[in-house]
XYZ file of N, CA and C in Angstrom:
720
model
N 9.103 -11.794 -28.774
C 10.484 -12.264 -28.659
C 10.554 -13.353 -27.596
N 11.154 -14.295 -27.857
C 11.134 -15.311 -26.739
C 12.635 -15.373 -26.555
N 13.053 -15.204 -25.417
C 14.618 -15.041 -25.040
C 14.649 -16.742 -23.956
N 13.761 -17.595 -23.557
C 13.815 -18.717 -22.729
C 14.817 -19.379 -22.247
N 15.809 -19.520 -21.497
C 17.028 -19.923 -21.090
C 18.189 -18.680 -20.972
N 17.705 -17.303 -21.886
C 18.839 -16.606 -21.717
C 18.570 -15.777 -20.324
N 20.006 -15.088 -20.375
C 20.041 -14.496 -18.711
C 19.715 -12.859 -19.250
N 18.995 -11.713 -18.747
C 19.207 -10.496 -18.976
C 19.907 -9.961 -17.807
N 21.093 -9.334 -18.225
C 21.766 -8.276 -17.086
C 20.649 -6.972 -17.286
N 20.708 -6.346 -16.070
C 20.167 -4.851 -15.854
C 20.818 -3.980 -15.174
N 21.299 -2.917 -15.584
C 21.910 -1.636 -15.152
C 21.365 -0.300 -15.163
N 21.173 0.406 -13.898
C 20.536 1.797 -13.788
C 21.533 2.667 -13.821
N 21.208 3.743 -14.665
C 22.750 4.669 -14.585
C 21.956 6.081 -14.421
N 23.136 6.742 -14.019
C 22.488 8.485 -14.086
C 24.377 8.976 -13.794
N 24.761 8.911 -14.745
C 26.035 9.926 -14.765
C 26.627 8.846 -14.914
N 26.704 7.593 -15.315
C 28.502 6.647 -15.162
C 29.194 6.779 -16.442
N 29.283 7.837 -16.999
C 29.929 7.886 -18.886
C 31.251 7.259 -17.943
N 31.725 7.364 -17.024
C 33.205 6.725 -16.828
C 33.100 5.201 -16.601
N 32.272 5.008 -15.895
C 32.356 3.682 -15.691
C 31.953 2.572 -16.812
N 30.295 2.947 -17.586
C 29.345 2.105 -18.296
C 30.648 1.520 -19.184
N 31.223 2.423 -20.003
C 31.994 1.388 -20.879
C 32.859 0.386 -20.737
N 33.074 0.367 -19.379
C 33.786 -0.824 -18.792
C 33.628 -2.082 -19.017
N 32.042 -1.362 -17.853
C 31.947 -2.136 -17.270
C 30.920 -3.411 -18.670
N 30.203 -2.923 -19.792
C 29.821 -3.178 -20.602
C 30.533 -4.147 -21.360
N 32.212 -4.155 -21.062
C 32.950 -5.308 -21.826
C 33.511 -6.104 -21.008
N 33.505 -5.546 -19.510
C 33.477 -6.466 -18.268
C 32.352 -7.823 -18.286
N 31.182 -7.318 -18.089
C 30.242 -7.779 -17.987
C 29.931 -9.296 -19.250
N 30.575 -9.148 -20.362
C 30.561 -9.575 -21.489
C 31.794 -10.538 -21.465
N 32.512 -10.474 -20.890
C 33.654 -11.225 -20.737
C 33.275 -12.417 -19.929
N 32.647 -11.785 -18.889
C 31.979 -12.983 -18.095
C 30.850 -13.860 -18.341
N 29.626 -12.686 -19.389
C 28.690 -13.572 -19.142
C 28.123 -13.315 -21.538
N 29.114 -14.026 -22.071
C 28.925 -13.634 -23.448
C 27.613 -13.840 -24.279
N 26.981 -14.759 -23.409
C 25.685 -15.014 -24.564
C 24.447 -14.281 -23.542
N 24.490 -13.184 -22.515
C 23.646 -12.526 -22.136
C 23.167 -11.487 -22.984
N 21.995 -11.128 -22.815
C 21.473 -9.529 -23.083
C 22.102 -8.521 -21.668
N 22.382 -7.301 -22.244
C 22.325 -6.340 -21.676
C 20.997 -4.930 -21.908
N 20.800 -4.566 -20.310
C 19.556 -3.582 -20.446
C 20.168 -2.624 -19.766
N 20.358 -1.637 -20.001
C 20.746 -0.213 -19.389
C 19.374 0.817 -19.609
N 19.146 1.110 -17.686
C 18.064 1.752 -17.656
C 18.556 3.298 -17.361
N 18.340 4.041 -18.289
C 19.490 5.594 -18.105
C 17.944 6.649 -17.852
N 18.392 7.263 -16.605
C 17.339 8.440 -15.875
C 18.073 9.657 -16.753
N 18.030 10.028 -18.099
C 18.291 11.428 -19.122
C 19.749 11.722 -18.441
N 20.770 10.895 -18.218
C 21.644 11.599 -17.961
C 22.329 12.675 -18.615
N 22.799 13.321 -17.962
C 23.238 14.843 -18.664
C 24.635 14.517 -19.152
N 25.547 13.463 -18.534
C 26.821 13.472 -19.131
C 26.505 12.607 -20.114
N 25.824 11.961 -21.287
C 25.791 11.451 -22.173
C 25.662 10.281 -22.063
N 25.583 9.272 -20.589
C 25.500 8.198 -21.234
C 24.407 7.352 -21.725
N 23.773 8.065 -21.811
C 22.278 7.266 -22.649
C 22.920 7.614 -24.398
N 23.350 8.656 -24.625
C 23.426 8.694 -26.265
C 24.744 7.472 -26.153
N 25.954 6.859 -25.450
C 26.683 6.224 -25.445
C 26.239 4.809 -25.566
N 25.049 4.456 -24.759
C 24.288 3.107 -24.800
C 23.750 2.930 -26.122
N 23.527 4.453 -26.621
C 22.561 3.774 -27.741
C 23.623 3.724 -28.693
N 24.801 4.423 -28.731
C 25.849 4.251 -29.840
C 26.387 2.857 -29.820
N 26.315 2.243 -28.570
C 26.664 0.468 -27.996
C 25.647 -0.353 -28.866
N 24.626 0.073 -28.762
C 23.329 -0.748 -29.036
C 23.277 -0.846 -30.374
N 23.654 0.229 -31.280
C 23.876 0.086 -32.726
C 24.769 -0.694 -33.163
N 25.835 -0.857 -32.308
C 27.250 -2.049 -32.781
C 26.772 -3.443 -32.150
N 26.282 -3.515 -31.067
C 26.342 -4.820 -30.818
C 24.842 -5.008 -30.038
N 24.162 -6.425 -30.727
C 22.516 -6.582 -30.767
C 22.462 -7.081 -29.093
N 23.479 -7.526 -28.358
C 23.094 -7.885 -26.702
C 22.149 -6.530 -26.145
N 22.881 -5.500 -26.757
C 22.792 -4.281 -25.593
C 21.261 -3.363 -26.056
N 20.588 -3.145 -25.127
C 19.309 -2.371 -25.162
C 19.336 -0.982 -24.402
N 19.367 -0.289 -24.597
C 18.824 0.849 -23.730
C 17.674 1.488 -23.657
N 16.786 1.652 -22.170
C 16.122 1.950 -21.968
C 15.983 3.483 -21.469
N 15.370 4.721 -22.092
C 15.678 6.168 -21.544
C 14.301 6.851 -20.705
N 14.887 7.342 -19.820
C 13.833 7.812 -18.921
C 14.275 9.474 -19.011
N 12.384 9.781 -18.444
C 12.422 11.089 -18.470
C 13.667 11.940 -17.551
N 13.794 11.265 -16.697
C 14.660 12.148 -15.654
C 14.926 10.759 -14.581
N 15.487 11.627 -13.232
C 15.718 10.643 -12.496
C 14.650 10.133 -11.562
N 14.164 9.015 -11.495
C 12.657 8.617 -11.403
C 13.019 7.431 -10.467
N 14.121 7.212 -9.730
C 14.247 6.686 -8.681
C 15.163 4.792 -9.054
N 15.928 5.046 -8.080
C 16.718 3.421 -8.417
C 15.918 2.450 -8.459
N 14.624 2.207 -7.495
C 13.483 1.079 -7.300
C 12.855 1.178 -8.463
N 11.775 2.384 -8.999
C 11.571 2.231 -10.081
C 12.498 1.744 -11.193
N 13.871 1.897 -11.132
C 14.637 1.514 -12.810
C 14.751 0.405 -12.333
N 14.853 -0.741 -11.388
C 15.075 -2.035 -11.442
C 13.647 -2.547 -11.427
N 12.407 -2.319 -11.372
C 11.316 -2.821 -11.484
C 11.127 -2.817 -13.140
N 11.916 -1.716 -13.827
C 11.157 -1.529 -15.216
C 12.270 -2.762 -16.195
N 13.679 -2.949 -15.259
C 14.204 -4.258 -15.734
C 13.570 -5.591 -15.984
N 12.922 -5.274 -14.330
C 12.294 -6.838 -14.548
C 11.571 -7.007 -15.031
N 10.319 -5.935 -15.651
C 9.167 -6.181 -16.355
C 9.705 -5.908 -17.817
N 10.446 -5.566 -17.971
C 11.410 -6.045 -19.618
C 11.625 -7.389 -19.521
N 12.452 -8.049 -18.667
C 12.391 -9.216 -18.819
C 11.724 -10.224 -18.795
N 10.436 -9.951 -17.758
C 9.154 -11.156 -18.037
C 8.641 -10.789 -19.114
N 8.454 -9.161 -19.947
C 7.677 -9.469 -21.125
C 8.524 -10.032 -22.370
N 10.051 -9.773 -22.160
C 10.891 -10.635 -23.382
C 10.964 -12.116 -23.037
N 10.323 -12.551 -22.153
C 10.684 -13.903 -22.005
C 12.302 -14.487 -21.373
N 12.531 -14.040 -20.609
C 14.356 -14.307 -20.552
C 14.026 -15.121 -19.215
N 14.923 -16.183 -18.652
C 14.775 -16.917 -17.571
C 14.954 -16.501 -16.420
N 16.614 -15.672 -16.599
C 16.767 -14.694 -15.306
C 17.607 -13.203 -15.762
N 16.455 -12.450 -14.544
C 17.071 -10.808 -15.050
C 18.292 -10.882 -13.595
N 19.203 -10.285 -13.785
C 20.122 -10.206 -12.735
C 20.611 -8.753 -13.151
N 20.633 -8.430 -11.370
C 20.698 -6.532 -11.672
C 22.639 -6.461 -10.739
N 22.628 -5.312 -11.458
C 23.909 -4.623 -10.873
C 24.336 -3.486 -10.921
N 24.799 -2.912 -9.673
C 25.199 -1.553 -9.869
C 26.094 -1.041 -11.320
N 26.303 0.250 -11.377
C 27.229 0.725 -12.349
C 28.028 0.985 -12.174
N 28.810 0.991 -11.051
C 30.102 1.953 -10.742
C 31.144 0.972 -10.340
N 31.053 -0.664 -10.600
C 31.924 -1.856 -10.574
C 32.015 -2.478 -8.985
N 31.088 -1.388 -7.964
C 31.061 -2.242 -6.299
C 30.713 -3.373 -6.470
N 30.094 -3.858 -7.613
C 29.247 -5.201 -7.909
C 30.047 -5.980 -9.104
N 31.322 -6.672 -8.823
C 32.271 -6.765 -9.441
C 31.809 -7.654 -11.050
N 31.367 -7.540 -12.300
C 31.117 -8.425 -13.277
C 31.683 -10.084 -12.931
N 32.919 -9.888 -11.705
C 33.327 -11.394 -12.008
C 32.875 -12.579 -11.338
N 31.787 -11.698 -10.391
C 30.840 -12.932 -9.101
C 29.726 -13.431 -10.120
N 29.760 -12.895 -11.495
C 28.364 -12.769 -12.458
C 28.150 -14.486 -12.538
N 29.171 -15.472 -13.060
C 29.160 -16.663 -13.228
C 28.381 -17.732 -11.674
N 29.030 -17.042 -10.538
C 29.124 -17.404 -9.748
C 27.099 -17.480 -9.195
N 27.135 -16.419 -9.504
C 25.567 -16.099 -9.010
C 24.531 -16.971 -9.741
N 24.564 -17.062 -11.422
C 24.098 -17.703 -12.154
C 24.116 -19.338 -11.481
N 25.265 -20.110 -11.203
C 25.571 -21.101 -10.914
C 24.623 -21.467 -9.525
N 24.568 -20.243 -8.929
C 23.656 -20.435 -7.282
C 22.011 -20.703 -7.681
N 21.685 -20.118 -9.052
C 20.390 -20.589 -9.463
C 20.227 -21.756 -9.627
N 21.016 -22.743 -10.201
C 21.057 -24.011 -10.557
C 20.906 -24.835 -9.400
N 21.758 -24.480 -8.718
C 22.300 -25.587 -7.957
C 20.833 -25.955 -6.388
N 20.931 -26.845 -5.908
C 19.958 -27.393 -4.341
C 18.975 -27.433 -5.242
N 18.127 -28.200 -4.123
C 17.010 -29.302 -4.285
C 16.309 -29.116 -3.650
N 14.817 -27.945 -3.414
C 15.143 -27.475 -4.922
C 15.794 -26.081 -4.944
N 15.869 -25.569 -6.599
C 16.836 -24.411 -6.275
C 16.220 -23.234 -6.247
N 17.055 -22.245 -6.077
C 16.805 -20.670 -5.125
C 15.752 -19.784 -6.363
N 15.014 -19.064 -5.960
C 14.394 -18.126 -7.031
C 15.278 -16.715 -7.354
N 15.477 -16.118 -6.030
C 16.702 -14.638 -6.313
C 17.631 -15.693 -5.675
N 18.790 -15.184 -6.087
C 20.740 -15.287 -5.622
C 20.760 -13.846 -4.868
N 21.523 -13.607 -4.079
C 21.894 -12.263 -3.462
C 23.591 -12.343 -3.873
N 23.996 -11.568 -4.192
C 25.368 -11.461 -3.896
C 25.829 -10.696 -2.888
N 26.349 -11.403 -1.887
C 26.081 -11.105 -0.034
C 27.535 -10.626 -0.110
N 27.297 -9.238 0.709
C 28.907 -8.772 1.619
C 28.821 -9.651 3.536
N 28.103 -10.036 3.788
C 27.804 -10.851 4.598
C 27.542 -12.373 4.873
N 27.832 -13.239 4.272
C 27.679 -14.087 4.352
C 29.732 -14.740 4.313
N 30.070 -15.835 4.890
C 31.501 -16.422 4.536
C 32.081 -16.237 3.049
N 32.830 -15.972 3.266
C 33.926 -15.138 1.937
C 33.437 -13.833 1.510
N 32.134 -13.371 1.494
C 31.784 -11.853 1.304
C 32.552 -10.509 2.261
N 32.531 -10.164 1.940
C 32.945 -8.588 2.321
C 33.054 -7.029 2.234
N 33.790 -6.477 2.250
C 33.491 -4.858 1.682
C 35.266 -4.249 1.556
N 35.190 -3.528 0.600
C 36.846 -2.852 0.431
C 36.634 -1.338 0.486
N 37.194 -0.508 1.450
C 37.518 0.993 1.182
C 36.526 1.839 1.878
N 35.923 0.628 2.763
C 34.731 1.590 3.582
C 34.874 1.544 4.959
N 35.532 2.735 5.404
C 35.539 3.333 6.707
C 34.656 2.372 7.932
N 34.764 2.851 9.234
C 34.048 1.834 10.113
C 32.473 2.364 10.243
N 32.471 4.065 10.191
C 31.284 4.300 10.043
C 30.086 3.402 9.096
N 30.717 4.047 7.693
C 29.883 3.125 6.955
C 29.217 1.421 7.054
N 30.445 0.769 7.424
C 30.228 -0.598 7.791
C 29.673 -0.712 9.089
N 29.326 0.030 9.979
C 28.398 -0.034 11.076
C 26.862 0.234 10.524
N 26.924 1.227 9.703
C 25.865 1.813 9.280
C 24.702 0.653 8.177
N 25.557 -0.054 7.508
C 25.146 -0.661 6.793
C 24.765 -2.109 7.212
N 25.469 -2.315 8.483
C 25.013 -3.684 9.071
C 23.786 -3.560 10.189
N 23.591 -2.114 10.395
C 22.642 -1.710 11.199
C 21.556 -1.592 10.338
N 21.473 -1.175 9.157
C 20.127 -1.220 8.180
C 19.934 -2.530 7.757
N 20.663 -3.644 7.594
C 20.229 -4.972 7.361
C 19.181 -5.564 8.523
N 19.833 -5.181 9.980
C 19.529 -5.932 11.131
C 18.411 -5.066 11.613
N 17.977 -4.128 10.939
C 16.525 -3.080 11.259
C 15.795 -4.219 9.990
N 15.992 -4.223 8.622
C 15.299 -4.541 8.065
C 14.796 -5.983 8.311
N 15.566 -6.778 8.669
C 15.022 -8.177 8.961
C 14.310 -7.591 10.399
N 14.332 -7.034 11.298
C 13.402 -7.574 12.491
C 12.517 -6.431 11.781
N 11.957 -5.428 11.255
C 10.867 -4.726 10.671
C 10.288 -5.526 9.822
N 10.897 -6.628 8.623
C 10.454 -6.847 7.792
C 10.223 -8.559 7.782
N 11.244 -9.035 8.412
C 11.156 -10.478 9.084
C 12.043 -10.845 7.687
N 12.742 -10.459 7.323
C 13.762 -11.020 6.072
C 15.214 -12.125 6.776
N 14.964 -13.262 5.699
C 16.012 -13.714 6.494
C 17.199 -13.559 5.965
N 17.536 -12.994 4.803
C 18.868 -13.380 4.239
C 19.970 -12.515 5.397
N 21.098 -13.002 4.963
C 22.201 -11.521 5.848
C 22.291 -10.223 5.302
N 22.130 -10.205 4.151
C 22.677 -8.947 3.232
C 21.541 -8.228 2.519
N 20.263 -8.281 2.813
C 19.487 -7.326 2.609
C 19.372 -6.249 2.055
N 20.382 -5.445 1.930
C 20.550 -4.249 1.340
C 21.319 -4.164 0.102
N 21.909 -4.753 -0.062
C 22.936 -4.705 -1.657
C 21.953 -4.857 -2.500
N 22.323 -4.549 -4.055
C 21.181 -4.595 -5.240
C 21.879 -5.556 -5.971
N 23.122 -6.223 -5.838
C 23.467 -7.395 -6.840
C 22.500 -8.754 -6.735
N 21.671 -8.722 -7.575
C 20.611 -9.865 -6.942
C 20.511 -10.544 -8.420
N 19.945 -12.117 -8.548
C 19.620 -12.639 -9.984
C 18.110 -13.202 -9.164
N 17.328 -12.619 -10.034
C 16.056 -13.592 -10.234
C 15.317 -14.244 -11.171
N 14.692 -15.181 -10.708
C 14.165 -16.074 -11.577
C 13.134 -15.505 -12.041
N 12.695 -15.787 -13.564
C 11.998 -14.424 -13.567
C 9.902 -15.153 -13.796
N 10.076 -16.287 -13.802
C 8.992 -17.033 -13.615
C 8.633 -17.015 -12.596
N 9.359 -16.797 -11.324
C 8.928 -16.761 -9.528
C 8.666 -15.080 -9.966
N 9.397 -13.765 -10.555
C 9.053 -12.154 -10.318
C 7.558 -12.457 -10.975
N 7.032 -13.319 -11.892
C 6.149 -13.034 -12.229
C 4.740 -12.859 -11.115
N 4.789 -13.696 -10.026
C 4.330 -13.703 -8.948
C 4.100 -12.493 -7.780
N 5.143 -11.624 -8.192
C 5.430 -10.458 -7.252
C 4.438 -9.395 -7.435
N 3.649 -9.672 -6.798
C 3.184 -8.086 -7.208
C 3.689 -6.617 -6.944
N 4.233 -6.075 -8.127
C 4.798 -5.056 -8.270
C 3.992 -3.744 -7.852
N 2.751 -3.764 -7.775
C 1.961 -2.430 -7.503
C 1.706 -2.168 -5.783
N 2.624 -3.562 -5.154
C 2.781 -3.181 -3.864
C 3.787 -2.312 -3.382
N 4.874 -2.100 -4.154
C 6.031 -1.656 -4.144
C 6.036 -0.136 -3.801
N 5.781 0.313 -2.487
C 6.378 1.879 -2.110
C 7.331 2.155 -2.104
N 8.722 1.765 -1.931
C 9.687 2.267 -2.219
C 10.232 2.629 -3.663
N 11.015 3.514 -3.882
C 11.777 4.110 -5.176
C 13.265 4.294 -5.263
N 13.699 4.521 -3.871
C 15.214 4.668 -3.859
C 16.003 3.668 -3.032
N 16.235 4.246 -2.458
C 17.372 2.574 -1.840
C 16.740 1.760 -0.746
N 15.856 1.681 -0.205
C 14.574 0.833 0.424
C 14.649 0.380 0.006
N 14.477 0.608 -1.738
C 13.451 -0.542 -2.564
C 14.458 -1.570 -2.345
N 15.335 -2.228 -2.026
C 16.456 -3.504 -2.003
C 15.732 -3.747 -1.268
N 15.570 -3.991 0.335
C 14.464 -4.415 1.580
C 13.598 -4.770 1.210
N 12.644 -3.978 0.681
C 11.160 -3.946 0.827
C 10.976 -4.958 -0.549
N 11.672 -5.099 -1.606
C 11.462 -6.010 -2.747
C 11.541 -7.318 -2.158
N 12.475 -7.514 -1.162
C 13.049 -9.171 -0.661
C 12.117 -9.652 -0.008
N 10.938 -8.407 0.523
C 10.244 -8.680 1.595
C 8.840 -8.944 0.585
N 8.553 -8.458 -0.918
C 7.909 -9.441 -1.381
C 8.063 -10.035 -1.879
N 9.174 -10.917 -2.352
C 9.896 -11.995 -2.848
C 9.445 -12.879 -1.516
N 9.620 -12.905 -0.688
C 9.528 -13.554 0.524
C 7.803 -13.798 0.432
N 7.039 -12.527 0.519
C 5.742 -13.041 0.367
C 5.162 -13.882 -1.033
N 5.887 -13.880 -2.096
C 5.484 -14.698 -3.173
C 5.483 -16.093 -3.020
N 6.894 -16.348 -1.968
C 7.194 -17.764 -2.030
C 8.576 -17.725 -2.316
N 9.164 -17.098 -2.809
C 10.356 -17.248 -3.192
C 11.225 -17.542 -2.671
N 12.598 -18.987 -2.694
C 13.541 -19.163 -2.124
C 14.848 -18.689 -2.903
N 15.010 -17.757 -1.268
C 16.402 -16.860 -1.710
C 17.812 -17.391 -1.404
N 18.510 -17.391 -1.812
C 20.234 -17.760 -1.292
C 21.084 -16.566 -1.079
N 22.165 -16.644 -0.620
C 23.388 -16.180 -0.828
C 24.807 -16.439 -1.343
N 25.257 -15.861 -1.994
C 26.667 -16.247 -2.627
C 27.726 -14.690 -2.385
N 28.789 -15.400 -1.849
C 29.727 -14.169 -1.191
C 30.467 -13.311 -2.580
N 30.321 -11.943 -1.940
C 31.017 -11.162 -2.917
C 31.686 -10.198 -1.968
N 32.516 -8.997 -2.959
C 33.372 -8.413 -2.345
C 32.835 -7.144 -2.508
N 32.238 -6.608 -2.039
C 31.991 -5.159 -2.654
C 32.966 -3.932 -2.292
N 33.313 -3.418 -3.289
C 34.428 -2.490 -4.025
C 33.473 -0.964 -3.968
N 34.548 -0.362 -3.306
C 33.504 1.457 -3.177
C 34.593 2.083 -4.419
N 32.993 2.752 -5.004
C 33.963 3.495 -6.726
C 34.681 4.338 -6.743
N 35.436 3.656 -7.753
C 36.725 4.520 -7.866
C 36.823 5.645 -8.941
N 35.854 5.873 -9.803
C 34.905 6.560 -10.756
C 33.546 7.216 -10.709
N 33.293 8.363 -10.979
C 31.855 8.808 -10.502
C 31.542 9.353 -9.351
N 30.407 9.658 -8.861
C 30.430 10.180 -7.529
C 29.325 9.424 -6.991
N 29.016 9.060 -5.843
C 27.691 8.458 -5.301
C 26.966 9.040 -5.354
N 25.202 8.098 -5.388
C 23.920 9.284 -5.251
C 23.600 9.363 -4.140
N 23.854 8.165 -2.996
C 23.511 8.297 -1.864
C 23.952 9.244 -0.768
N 22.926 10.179 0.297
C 23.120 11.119 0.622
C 22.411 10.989 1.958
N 22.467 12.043 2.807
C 21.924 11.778 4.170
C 20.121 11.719 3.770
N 20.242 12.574 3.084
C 18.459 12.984 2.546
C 17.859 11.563 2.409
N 18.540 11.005 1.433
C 18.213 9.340 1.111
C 18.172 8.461 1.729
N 19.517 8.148 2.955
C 19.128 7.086 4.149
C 18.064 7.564 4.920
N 17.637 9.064 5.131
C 16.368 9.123 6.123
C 15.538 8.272 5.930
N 15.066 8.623 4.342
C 14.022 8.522 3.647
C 13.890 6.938 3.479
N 15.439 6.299 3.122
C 15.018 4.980 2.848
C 14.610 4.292 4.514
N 14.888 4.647 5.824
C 14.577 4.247 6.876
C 12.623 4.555 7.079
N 12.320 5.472 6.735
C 10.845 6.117 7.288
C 10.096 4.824 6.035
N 10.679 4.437 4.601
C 9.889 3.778 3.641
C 9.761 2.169 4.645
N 11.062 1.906 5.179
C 11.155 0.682 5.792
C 10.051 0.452 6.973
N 9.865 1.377 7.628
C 9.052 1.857 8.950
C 7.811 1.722 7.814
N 7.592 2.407 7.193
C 6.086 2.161 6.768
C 5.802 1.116 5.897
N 6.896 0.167 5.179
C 6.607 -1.378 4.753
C 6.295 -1.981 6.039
N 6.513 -1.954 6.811
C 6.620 -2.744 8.495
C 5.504 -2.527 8.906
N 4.505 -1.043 8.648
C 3.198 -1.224 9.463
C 2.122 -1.494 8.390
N 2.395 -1.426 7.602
C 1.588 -1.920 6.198
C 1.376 -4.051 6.301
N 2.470 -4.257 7.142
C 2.246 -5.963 7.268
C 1.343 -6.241 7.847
């Protein structure tokens, strides 16, 4: 299949039956001549049999089903290696639960194009001018600007926003990445990916977004998980 110029969206789900259908005609509104890839860890509320009932009506949408839940890093690695083996120009990932609003989608695409020369990943930054965050307490927003500013001096990353997963890459620069370096699986893996994007060569940008806490679903992230994603960061850092 040669997809060459088209864009693939990628989505990891494990429980969004509330959100996916949304966000599926969200996403489509904005970006109509994309593929869609939904990477579903066996969710139990159905929405993998829902993707594939999508996928039978309309040829954009693919779903991909996993045994179980096998980690957020792994389902965005198995995006991108869908997309270098379909040939597509850029895979661009996004949450499921709409924090990663479908309508920055144009915006991000446009950040590939543009400078001389232009960027390999786009970030869609809560940090950078006009970015931000809605509905999150001061804790959280301390918390989260403190894991950016660990990960750049551990990892030497320069962007601001390090940690969000709304990212577009070029998928001729991912081909470069070596993926079998990749220790992280859960929410690290955002850090530690930028940090070999960075070792490939890759020039990254930013483009401001708003990130929106869901109003549907429940989060996966848990205290268990920030430990864990801090000790993966600590050991990308002595691995340099």
């Amino acid at each position: 299949m040669n997809n060459n110029g088209k864009t693939l969206v990628t989505v990891a789900t494990y429980n969004e039956i509330e959100n996916l259908p949304l966000l599926v005609d969200a996403i489509f509104e904005q970006l109509p001549d994309a593929d869609l890839l939904v990477i579903d860890d066996n969710s139990p509320d159905g929405t993998g049999q829902w993707c594939d009932q999508k996928a039978s009506e309309d040829a954009r949408v693919r779903c991909l089903h996993r045994e179980g839940k096998l980690g957020l890093g792994t389902a965005t690695i198995a995006g991108m290696k869908y997309g270098i083996e379909h040939g597509y120009k850029y895979v661009l990932n996004l949450d499921a639960d709409f924090s990663h609003h479908p309508r920055y989608l144009p915006a991000m695409l446009r950040g590939m194009e543009e400078g001389d020369p232009p960027v390999d990943v786009m970030i869609g930054s809560r940090y950078v001018p006009g970015g931000g965050t809605e509905g999150w307490p001061l804790k959280r927003r301390m918390m989260s600007k403190g894991v950016n500013l660990y990960a750049r001096l551990m990892l030497g990353l320069k962007p601001k926003d390090c940690s969000g997963a709304f990212r577009c890459f070029r998928v001729a620069k991912l081909k470069e990445v070596d993926f079998s370096r990749v220790y992280s699986k859960g929410y690290s893996f955002q850090e530690e990916f930028l940090y070999h994007c960075q070792r490939a060569g890759c020039r990254i940008g930013e483009t401001p977004i708003v990130f929106e806490d869901r109003v549907r679903g429940q989060s996966k992230i848990n205290r268990k998980e920030a430990v864990t994603a801090l000790w993966a960061l600590l050991y990308t850092a002595v691995r340099r």
